PDB file of C-alpha atoms in Angstrom:
ATOM      1  CA  LEU A   1    -150.396-106.963 -83.711  1.00  0.00           C
ATOM      2  CA  LYS A   2    -152.880-106.863 -80.880  1.00  0.00           C
ATOM      3  CA  GLN A   3    -156.655-107.035 -80.936  1.00  0.00           C
ATOM      4  CA  ARG A   4    -159.255-106.997 -78.158  1.00  0.00           C
ATOM      5  CA  ASP A   5    -160.853-110.408 -77.793  1.00  0.00           C
ATOM      6  CA  ASN A   6    -163.282-111.049 -74.906  1.00  0.00           C
ATOM      7  CA  ASP A   7    -161.486-108.483 -72.726  1.00  0.00           C
ATOM      8  CA  GLU A   8    -158.147-110.234 -73.198  1.00  0.00           C
ATOM      9  CA  HIS A   9    -155.322-109.223 -75.470  1.00  0.00           C
ATOM     10  CA  THR A  10    -154.861-111.475 -78.476  1.00  0.00           C
ATOM     11  CA  ILE A  11    -151.462-111.337 -80.100  1.00  0.00           C
ATOM     12  CA  TYR A  12    -150.910-112.255 -83.755  1.00  0.00           C
ATOM     13  CA  GLU A  13    -147.572-112.970 -85.406  1.00  0.00           C
ATOM     14  CA  ILE A  14    -146.798-112.334 -89.077  1.00  0.00           C
ATOM     15  CA  VAL A  15    -145.816-115.723 -90.557  1.00  0.00           C
ATOM     16  CA  GLY A  16    -146.110-115.013 -94.239  1.00  0.00           C
ATOM     17  CA  LEU A  17    -146.234-112.369 -96.968  1.00  0.00           C
ATOM     18  CA  VAL A  18    -147.404-112.791-100.521  1.00  0.00           C
ATOM     19  CA  ASN A  19    -145.681-110.153-102.641  1.00  0.00           C
ATOM     20  CA  HIS A  20    -146.793-108.645-105.920  1.00  0.00           C
ATOM     21  CA  LEU A  21    -144.172-107.205-108.249  1.00  0.00           C
ATOM     22  CA  GLY A  22    -145.436-105.299-111.222  1.00  0.00           C
ATOM     23  CA  GLY A  23    -147.864-102.562-112.094  1.00  0.00           C
ATOM     24  CA  LYS A  24    -151.174-104.383-112.425  1.00  0.00           C
ATOM     25  CA  ILE A  25    -152.873-106.964-110.184  1.00  0.00           C
ATOM     26  CA  ILE A  26    -153.789-109.213-113.133  1.00  0.00           C
ATOM     27  CA  GLY A  27    -150.222-109.147-114.339  1.00  0.00           C
ATOM     28  CA  GLY A  28    -146.802-108.914-112.789  1.00  0.00           C
ATOM     29  CA  HIS A  29    -145.116-111.522-110.669  1.00  0.00           C
ATOM     30  CA  TYR A  30    -145.861-113.052-107.285  1.00  0.00           C
ATOM     31  CA  THR A  31    -143.441-114.276-104.657  1.00  0.00           C
ATOM     32  CA  ALA A  32    -143.861-115.366-101.003  1.00  0.00           C
ATOM     33  CA  ASP A  33    -141.881-115.005 -97.832  1.00  0.00           C
ATOM     34  CA  LEU A  34    -142.831-117.570 -95.116  1.00  0.00           C
ATOM     35  CA  LYS A  35    -141.534-118.215 -91.657  1.00  0.00           C
ATOM     36  CA  ASP A  36    -140.488-121.839 -91.064  1.00  0.00           C
ATOM     37  CA  SER A  37    -140.977-123.831 -87.835  1.00  0.00           C
ATOM     38  CA  GLU A  38    -137.572-122.572 -86.532  1.00  0.00           C
ATOM     39  CA  GLY A  39    -138.565-118.911 -87.047  1.00  0.00           C
ATOM     40  CA  LYS A  40    -136.347-118.375 -90.122  1.00  0.00           C
ATOM     41  CA  TRP A  41    -137.769-116.563 -93.094  1.00  0.00           C
ATOM     42  CA  LEU A  42    -137.735-118.312 -96.457  1.00  0.00           C
ATOM     43  CA  HIS A  43    -138.275-116.810 -99.908  1.00  0.00           C
ATOM     44  CA  TYR A  44    -140.280-118.663-102.579  1.00  0.00           C
ATOM     45  CA  ASP A  45    -140.261-117.529-106.224  1.00  0.00           C
ATOM     46  CA  ASP A  46    -141.794-119.449-109.090  1.00  0.00           C
ATOM     47  CA  ASN A  47    -139.074-118.185-111.444  1.00  0.00           C
ATOM     48  CA  ASP A  48    -136.535-120.011-109.246  1.00  0.00           C
ATOM     49  CA  PRO A  49    -138.160-123.094-107.618  1.00  0.00           C
ATOM     50  CA  VAL A  50    -135.310-123.526-105.091  1.00  0.00           C
ATOM     51  CA  CYS A  51    -136.297-122.093-101.702  1.00  0.00           C
ATOM     52  CA  GLN A  52    -133.904-119.389-100.525  1.00  0.00           C
ATOM     53  CA  LYS A  53    -133.333-117.518 -97.283  1.00  0.00           C
ATOM     54  CA  ALA A  54    -135.417-114.371 -97.367  1.00  0.00           C
ATOM     55  CA  TYR A  55    -133.414-111.209 -97.744  1.00  0.00           C
ATOM     56  CA  GLN A  56    -136.018-109.374 -95.713  1.00  0.00           C
ATOM     57  CA  LYS A  57    -139.061-110.314 -93.642  1.00  0.00           C
ATOM     58  CA  SER A  58    -141.177-107.300 -94.574  1.00  0.00           C
ATOM     59  CA  SER A  59    -141.867-105.807 -97.969  1.00  0.00           C
ATOM     60  CA  SER A  60    -143.418-102.727 -99.456  1.00  0.00           C
ATOM     61  CA  ASP A  61    -144.657-105.131-102.178  1.00  0.00           C
ATOM     62  CA  ALA A  62    -146.712-107.196 -99.704  1.00  0.00           C
ATOM     63  CA  TYR A  63    -150.089-108.016-101.202  1.00  0.00           C
ATOM     64  CA  ILE A  64    -151.348-110.460 -98.579  1.00  0.00           C
ATOM     65  CA  VAL A  65    -150.260-110.739 -94.977  1.00  0.00           C
ATOM     66  CA  ILE A  66    -150.620-114.147 -93.237  1.00  0.00           C
ATOM     67  CA  LEU A  67    -151.088-114.069 -89.484  1.00  0.00           C
ATOM     68  CA  ARG A  68    -150.998-116.751 -86.794  1.00  0.00           C
ATOM     69  CA  LYS A  69    -152.605-116.377 -83.385  1.00  0.00           C
ATOM     70  CA  VAL A  70    -149.799-116.690 -80.791  1.00  0.00           C
ATOM     71  CA  GLY A  71    -150.330-119.605 -78.478  1.00  0.00           C
ATOM     72  CA  TRP A  72    -152.167-121.783 -80.962  1.00  0.00           C
TER      73      TRP A  72
END
């Protein structure tokens, strides 16, 4: 993702996704996919508290996208 910032290009990297599974915002189930310090994607699910390797790094169920400014 790029955005103009003081006439310079600022680049953002996706480092996390909060996913919503279910039909309604106030119900359903939430999970998260987060990138670790080595760049590997990890999957967190409160139904299974053991962290797992993410099966995918993008999701059509993404509810919140977490960005990090590259170079910070």
